[in-house]
Short mmCIF file of C-alpha atoms and ligand atoms in Angstrom, two decimals:
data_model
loop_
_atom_site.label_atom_id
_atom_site.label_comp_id
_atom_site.label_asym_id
_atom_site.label_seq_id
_atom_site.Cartn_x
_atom_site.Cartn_y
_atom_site.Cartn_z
CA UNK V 1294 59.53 115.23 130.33
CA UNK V 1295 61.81 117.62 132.67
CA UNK V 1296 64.04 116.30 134.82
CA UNK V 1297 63.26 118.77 137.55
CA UNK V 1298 59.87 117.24 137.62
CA UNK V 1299 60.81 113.85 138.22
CA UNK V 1300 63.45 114.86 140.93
CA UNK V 1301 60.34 116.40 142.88
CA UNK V 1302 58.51 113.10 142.19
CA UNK V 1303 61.25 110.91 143.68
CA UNK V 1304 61.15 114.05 146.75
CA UNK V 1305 57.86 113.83 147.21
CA UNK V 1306 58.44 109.90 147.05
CA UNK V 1307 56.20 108.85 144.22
CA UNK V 1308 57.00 105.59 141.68
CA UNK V 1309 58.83 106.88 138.47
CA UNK V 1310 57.43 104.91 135.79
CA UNK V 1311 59.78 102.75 133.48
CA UNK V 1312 59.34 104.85 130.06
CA UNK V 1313 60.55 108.24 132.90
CA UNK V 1314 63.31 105.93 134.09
CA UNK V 1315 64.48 105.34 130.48
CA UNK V 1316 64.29 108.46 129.70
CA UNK V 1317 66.48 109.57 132.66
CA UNK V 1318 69.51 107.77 131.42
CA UNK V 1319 69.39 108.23 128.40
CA UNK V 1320 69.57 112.05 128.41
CA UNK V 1321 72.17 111.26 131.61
CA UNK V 1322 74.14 109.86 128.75
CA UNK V 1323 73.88 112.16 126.00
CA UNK V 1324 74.54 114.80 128.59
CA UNK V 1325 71.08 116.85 128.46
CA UNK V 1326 70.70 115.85 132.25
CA UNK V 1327 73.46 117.65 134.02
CA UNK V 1328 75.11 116.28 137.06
CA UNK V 1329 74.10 118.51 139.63
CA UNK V 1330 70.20 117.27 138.19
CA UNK V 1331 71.34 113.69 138.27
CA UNK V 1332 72.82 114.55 142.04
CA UNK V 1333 69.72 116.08 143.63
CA UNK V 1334 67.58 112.47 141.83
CA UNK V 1335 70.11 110.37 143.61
CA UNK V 1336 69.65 112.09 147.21
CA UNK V 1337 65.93 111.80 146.23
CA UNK V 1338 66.47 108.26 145.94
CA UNK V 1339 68.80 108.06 149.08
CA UNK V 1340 65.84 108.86 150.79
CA UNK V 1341 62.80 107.60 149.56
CA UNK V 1342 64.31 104.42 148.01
CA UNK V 1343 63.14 102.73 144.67
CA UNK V 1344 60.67 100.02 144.37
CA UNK V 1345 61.31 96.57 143.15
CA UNK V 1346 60.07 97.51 139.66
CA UNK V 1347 62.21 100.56 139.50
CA UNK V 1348 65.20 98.85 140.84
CA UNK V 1349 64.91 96.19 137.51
CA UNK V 1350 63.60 99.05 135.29
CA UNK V 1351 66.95 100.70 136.39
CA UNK V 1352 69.39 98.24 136.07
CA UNK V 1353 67.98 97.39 132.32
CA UNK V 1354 68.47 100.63 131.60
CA UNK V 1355 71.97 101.01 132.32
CA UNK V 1356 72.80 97.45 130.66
CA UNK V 1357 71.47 98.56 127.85
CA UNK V 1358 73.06 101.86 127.90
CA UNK V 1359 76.15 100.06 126.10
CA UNK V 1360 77.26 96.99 124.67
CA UNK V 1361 76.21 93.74 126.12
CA UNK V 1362 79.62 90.81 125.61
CA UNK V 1363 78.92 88.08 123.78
CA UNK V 1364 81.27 85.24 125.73
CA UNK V 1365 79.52 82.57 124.00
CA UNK V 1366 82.66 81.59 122.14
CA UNK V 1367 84.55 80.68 125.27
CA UNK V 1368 83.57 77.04 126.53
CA UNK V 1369 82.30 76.06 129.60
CA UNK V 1370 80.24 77.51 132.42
CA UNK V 1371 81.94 81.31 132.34
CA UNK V 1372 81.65 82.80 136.12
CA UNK V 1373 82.05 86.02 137.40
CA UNK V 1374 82.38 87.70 140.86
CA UNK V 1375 81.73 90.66 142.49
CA UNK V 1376 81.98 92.23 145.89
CA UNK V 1377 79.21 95.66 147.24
CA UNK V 1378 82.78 96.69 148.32
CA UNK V 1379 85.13 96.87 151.69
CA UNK V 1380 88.19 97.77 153.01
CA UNK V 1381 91.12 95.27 152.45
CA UNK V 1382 89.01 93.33 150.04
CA UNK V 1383 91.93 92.03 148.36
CA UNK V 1384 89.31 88.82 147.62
CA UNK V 1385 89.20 89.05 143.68
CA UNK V 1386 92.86 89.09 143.35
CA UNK V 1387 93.35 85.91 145.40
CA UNK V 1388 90.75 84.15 143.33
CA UNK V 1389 92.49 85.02 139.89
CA UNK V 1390 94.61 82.43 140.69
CA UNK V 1391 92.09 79.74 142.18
CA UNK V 1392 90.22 79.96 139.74
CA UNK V 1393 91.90 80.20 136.98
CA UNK V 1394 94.10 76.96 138.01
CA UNK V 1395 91.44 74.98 138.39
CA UNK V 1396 90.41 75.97 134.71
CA UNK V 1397 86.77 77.46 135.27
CA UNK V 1398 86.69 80.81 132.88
CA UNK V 1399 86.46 83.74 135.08
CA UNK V 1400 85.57 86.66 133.22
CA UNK V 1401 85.56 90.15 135.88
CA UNK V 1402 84.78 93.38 134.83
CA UNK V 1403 86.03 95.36 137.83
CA UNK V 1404 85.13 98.94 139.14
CA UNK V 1405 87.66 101.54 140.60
CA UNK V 1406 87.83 102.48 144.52
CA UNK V 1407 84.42 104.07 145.59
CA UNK V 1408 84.03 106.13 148.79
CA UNK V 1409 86.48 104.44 151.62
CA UNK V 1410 86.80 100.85 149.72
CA UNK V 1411 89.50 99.91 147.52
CA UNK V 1412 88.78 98.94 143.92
CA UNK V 1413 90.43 95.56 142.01
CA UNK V 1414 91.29 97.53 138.98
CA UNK V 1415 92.94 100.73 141.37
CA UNK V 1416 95.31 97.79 143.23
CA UNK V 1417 95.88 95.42 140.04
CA UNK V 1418 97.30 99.00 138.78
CA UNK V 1419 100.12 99.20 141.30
CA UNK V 1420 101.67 96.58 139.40
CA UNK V 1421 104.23 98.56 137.01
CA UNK V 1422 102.79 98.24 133.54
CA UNK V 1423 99.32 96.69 134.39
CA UNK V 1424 96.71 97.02 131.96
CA UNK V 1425 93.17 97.07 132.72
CA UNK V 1426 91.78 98.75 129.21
CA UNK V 1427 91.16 95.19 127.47
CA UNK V 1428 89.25 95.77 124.41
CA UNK V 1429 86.12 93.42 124.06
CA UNK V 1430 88.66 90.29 121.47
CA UNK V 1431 91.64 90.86 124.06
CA UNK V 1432 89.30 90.14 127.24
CA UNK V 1433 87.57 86.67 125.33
CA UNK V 1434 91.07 85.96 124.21
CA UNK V 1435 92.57 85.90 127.55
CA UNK V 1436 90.04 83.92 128.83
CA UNK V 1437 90.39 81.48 125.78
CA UNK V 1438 94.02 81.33 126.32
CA UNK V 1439 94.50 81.62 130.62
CA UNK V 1440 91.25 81.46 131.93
CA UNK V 1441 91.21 84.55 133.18
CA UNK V 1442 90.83 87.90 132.97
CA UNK V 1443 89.85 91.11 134.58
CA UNK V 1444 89.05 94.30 132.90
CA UNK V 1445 88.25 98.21 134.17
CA UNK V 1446 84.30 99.08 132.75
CA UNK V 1447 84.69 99.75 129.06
CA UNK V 1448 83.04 102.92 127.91
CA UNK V 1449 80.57 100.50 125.88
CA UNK V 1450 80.53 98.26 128.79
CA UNK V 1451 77.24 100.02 131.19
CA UNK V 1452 78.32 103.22 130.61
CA UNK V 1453 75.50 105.04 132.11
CA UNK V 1454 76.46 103.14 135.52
CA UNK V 1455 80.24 104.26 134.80
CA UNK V 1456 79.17 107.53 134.87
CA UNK V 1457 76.75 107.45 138.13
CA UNK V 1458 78.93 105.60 140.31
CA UNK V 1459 81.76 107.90 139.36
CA UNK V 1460 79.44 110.70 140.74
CA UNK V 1461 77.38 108.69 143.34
CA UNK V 1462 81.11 107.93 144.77
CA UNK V 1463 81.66 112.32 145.43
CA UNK V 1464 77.89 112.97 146.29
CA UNK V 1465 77.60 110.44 149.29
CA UNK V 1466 74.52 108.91 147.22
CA UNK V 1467 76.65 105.45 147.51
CA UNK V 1468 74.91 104.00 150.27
CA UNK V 1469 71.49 102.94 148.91
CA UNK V 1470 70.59 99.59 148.08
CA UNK V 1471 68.60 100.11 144.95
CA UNK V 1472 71.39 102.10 143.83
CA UNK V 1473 74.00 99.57 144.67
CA UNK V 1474 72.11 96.27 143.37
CA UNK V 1475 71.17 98.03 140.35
CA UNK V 1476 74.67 99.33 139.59
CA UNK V 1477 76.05 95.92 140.36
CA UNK V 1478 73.52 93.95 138.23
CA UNK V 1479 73.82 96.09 135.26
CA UNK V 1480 77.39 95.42 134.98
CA UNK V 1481 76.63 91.76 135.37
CA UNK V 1482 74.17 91.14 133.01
CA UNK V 1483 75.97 93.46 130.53
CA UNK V 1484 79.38 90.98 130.97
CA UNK V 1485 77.80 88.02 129.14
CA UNK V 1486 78.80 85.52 131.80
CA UNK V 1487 76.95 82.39 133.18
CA UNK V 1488 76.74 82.66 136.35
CA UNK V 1489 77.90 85.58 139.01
CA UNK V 1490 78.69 85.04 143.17
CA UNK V 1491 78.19 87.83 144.79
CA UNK V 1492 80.11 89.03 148.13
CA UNK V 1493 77.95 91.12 149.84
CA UNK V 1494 79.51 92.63 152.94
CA UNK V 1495 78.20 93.57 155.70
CA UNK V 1496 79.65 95.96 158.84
CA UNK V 1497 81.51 99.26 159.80
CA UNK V 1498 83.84 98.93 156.51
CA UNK V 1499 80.70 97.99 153.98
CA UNK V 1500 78.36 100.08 152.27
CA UNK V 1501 75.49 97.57 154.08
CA UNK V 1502 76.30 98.35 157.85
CA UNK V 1503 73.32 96.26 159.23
CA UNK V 1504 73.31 92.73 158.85
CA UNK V 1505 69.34 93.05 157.47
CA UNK V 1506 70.56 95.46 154.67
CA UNK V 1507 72.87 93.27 153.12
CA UNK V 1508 70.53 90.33 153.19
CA UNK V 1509 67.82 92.60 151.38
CA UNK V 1510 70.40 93.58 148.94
CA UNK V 1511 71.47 90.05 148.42
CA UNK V 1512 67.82 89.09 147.97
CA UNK V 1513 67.56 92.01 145.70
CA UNK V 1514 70.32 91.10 143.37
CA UNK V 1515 69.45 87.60 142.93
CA UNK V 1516 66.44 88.01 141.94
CA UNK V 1517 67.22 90.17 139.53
CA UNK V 1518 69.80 87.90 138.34
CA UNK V 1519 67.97 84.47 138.67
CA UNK V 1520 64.67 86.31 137.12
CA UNK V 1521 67.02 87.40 133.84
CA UNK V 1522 68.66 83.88 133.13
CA UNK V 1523 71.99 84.24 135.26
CA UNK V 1524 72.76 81.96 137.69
CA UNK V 1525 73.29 84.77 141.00
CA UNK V 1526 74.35 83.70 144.66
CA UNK V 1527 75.10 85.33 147.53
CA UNK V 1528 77.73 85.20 149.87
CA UNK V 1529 76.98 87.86 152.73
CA UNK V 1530 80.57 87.93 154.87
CA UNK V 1531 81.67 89.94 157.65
CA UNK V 1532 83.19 93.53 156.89
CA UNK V 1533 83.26 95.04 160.57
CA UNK V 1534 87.09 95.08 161.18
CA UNK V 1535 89.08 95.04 157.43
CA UNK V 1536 89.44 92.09 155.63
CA UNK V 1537 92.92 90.42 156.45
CA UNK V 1538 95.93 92.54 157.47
CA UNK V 1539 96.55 94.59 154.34
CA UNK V 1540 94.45 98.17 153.67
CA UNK V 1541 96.11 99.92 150.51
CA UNK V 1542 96.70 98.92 146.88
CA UNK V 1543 100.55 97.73 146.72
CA UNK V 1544 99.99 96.64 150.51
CA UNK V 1545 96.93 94.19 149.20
CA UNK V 1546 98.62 92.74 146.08
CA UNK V 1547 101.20 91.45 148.49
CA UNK V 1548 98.87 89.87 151.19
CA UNK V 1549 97.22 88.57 148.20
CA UNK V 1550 100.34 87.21 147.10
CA UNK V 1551 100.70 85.68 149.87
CA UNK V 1552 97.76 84.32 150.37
CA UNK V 1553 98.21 82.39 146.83
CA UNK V 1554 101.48 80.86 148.56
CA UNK V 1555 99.41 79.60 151.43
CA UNK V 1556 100.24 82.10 153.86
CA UNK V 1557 96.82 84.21 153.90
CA UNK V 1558 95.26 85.68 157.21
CA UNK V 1559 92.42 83.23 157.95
CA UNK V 1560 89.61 85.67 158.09
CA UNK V 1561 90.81 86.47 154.29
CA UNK V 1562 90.97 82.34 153.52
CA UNK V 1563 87.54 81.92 154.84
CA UNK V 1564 86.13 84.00 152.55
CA UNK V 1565 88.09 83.48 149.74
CA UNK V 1566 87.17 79.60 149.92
CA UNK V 1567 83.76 80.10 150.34
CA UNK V 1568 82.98 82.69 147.78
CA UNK V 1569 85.74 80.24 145.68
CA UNK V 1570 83.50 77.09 146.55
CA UNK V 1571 80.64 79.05 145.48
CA UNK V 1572 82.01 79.75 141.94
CA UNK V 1573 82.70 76.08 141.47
CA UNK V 1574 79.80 74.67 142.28
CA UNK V 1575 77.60 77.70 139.95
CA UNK V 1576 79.91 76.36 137.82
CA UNK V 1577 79.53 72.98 137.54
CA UNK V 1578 82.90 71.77 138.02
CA UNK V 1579 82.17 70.14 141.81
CA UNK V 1580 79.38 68.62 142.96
CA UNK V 1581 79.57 69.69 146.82
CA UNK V 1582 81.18 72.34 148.48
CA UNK V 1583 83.75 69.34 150.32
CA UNK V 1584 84.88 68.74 146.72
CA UNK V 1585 85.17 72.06 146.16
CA UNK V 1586 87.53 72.82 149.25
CA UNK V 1587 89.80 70.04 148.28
CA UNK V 1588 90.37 71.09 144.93
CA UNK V 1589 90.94 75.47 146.04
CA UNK V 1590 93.49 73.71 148.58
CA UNK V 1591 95.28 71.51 146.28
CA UNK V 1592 96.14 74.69 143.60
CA UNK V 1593 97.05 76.71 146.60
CA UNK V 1594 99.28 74.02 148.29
CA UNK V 1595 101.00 72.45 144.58
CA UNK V 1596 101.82 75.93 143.59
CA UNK V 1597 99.68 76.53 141.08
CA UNK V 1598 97.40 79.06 141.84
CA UNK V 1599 100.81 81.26 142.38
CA UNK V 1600 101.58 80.25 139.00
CA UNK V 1601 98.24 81.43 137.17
CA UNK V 1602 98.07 84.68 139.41
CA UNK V 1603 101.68 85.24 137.73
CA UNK V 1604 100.72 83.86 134.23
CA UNK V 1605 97.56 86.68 134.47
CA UNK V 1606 99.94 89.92 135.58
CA UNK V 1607 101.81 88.78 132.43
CA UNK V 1608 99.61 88.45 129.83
CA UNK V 1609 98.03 91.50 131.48
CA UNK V 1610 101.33 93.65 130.58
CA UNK V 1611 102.11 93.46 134.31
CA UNK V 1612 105.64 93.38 135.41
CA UNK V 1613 105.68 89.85 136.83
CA UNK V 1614 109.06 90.65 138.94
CA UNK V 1615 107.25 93.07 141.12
CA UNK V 1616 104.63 89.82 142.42
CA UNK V 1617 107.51 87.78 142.71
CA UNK V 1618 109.29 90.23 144.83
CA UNK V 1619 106.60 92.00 146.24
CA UNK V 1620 108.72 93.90 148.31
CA UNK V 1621 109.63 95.82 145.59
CA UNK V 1622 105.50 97.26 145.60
CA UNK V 1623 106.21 98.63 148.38
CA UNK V 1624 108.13 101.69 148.65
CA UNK V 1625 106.16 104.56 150.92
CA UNK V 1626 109.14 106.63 152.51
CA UNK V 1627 107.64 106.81 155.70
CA UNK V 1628 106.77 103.68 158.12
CA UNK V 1629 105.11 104.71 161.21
CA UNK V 1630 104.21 102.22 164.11
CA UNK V 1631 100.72 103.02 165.64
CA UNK V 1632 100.79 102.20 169.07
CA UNK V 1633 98.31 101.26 171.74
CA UNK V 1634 97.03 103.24 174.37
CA UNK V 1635 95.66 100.33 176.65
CA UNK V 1636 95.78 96.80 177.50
CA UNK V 1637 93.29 94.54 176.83
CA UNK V 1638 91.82 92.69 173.77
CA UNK V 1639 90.87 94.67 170.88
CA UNK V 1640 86.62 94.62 170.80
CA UNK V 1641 86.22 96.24 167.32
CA UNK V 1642 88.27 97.71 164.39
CA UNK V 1643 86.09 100.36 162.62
CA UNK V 1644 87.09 99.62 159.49
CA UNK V 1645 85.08 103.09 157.91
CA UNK V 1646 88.36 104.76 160.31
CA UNK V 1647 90.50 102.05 158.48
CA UNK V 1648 89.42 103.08 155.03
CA UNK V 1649 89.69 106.53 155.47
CA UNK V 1650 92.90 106.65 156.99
CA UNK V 1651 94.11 104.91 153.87
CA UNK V 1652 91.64 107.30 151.63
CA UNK V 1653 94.01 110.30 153.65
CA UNK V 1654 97.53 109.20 152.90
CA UNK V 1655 96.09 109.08 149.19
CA UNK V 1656 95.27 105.83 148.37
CA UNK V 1657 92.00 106.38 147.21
CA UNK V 1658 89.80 109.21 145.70
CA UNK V 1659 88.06 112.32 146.92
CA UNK V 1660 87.44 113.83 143.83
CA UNK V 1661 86.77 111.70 140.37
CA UNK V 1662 89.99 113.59 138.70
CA UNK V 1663 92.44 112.23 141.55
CA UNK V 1664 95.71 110.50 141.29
CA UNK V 1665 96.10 107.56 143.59
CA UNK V 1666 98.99 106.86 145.66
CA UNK V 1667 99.21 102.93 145.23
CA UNK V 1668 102.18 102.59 147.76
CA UNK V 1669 100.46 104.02 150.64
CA UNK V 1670 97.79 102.29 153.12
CA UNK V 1671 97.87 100.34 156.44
CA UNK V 1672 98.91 97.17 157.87
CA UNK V 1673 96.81 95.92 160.96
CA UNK V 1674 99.17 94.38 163.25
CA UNK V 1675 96.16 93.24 165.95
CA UNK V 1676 92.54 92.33 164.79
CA UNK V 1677 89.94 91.46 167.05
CA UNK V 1678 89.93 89.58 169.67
CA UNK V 1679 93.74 89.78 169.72
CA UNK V 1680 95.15 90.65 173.42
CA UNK V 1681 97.47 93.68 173.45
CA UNK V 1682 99.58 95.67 175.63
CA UNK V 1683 100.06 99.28 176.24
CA UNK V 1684 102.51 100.57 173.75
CA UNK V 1685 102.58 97.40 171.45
CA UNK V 1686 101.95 97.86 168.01
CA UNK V 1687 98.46 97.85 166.43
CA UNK V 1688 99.20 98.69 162.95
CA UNK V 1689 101.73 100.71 160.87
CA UNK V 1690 100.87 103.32 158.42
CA UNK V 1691 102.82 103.24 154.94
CA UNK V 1692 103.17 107.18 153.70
CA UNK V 1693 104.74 109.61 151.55
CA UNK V 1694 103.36 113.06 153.34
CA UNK V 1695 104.23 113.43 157.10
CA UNK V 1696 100.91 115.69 157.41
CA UNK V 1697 98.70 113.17 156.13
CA UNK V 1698 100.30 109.90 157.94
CA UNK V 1699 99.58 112.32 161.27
CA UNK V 1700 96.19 112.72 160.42
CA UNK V 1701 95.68 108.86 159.36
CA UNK V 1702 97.29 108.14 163.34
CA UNK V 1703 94.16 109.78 164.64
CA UNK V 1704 91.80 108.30 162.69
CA UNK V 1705 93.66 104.46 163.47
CA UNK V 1706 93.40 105.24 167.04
CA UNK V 1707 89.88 106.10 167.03
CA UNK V 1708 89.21 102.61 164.67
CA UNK V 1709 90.35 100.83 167.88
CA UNK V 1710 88.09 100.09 170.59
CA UNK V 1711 90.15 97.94 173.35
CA UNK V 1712 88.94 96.37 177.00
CA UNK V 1713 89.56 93.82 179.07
CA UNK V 1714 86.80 91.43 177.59
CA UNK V 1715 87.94 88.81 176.36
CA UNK V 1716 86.01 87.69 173.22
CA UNK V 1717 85.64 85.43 170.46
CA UNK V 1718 87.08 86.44 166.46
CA UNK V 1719 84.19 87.14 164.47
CA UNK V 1720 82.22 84.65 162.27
CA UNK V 1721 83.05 85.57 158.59
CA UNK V 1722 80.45 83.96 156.62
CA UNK V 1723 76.77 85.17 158.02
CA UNK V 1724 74.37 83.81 155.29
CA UNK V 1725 74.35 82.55 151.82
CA UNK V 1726 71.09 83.68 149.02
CA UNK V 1727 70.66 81.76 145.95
N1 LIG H 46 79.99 98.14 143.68
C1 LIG H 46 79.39 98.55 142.52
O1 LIG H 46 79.69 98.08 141.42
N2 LIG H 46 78.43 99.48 142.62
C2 LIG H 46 78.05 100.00 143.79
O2 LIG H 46 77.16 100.82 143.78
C3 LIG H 46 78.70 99.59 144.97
C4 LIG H 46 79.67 98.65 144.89
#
């Protein structure tokens, strides 16, 4: 086989067969297949798409490129969680503590930022002394002993979708749902959990702008899932303005810590207790989502949730004083107020603009080898459908580089779209596949 041949196959938009799919990532792997190779097959596929059959050919592949965890030591239903990505998706972190209180095992292997959205294991790391490199005994053992616990892709752990979504994220080959399900499956099924709810967003600040996209993806993923013995839902949820208030790694461990004291932005809360519902019920540990609520409320309201989310930073070599006093996260040297230029009620936040303003101070990557700046990001100070005044402040931008927090202004004031309409704040939760 020759990889230039099947790049002009997927051009010319015919069906790669599953032994030529096999054989892709396995030279991917071992190197033979080059990345600028790899790069032109992926804008093939951007294109033309993959079928059904090559989307599960693909994701097999890539779980078995590596190791597949064996949980089945740990008791109970283990569940995992993952989101097709956002901006101020600070979702996973809140549920750390849910979840864990309520004593379900939550086992998460997490991804980094990609493109414009912000990546669990990037934010957990702007917690001094965070560690995300769990080896295979440490990750069951935390869940044996806390419930919890979250750890970056291993090498071992899909490694030939470590190394494709590294370069998908530089390419622009991100946005293609093939691509996405089967990267997301692969690290699923390769995790060794029971049961996975999935938070597929939808909007300006998702990877799935159009409502039908993420529905097809959800579709796509639980099938796969359901079809290979894992218990897979769907939660599709609103991404069109960013999720809650916070955009930015140290900025979104604090709304997240605040959230686990009861004080979360409601669009966050809604999703965090449905995609939290969701978990208990795959779960087994309620019967109906009512119960469900009850029980996410009670560990929020008694404290305990807090607790775990602390008891996890811990045992995660996190310095717990930092959650405590989150204030201490964060420490940009420049706070600018963005201000607005009209009246009215804000109509839309394009939370792409959101993402990439944050992406320009330097809190995410451009280029695989960069160095995050976890301190920097934005806070939205009016979402949508919130009235506003000429000159009153619509977010503030947290910097280090007076060049860059310049260039992140533009790109906030272009996010905002503002008129005298007044209008109704958006419905968070559009459909749920299982
Ligand atoms: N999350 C993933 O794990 N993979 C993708 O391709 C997109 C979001």
């Amino acid at each position: 086989m020759r990889i230039s041949h099947l790049i002009i196959k997927k051009k010319l938009n015919k069906e790669l067969t599953t032994e030529e799919i096999n054989w892709i990532i396995d030279n991917y792997i071992n190197g033979k297949i080059r990345d600028y190779h790899m790069s032109a097959l992926l804008m093939a596929v951007c294109f033309n798409g993959l079928s059904d059959r090559e989307t599960v050919d693909l994701t097999l592949a890539m779980r078995d490129s590596g190791d597949i965890i064996d949980l089945s030591s740990i008791e109970g239903t283990i569940v995992d969680k993952h989101s097709s990505g956002g901006v101020g998706d600070k979702v996973s972190l809140v549920l750390i503590g849910i979840i864990g209180a309520i004593g379900v095992p939550f086992a998460k292997m997490s991804g980094r930022g990609l493109g414009h959205t912000g990546g669990t294991i990037d934010k957990l790391e702007s917690i001094p002394g965070f560690k995300t490199n769990l080896t295979v005994d440490e990750f069951i053992d935390n869940i044996k002993s806390i419930n919890v616990a979250i750890a970056g892709q291993t090498s071992d752990l899909a490694p030939a979708d470590k190394k494709l979504y590294a370069l998908r994220d530089v390419t622009g080959t991100v946005d293609n749902i093939s691509l996405i399900a089967s990267s997301i499956m692969s690290k699923k099924l390769a995790c060794g959990c029971d049961a996975v709810v999935l938070d597929v967003t939808t909007g300006s600040g998702a990877f799935m702008n159009r409502t039908e996209d993420a529905i097809e993806l959800s579709k796509k993923m639980v099938n796969i899932g359901n079809s290979l013995g894992k218990k897979t839902i769907a939660v599709v949820t609103n991404m069109d303005e960013p999720l809650g208030n916070a955009v930015g790694n140290a900025l979104e461990v604090a709304e997240a810590v605040q959230a686990l004291k009861g004080y979360g932005p409601d669009d966050l809360m809604e999703v965090v207790y449905t995609i939290a519902e969701y978990m208990l019920i795959a779960a087994k540990k309620t019967k109906d989502i009512d119960e469900a609520k009850e029980l996410i409320k009670s560990v929020i309201d008694n404290g305990s949730a807090y607790n775990k989310f602390i008891e996890f930073v811990e045992k995660q070599g996190g310095d717990s004083s930092y959650v405590r006093n989150y204030d201490s996260l964060i420490n940009a040297s420049i706070i600018r107020e963005v201000k607005s230029e009209k009246s009215g009620y804000v109509q839309k936040i394009n939370a792409l603009k959101i993402g990439n303003a944050s992406l320009i101070l330097g809190g995410g990557r451009e280029e695989i080898e960069d160095e995050i700046d976890y301190s920097v990001g934005i806070v939205i100070n009016k979402k949508v459908a919130d009235s506003v005044k000429t000159g009153q402040v619509i977010a503030y931008i947290y910097g280090n580089d007076e060049s860059k927090v310049e260039a992140a202004y533009k790109e906030i004031i272009s996010a905002y779209e503002i008129d005298g309409k007044k209008i109704n704040k958006p419905e968070m939760i559009i459909d749920i596949i299982e």
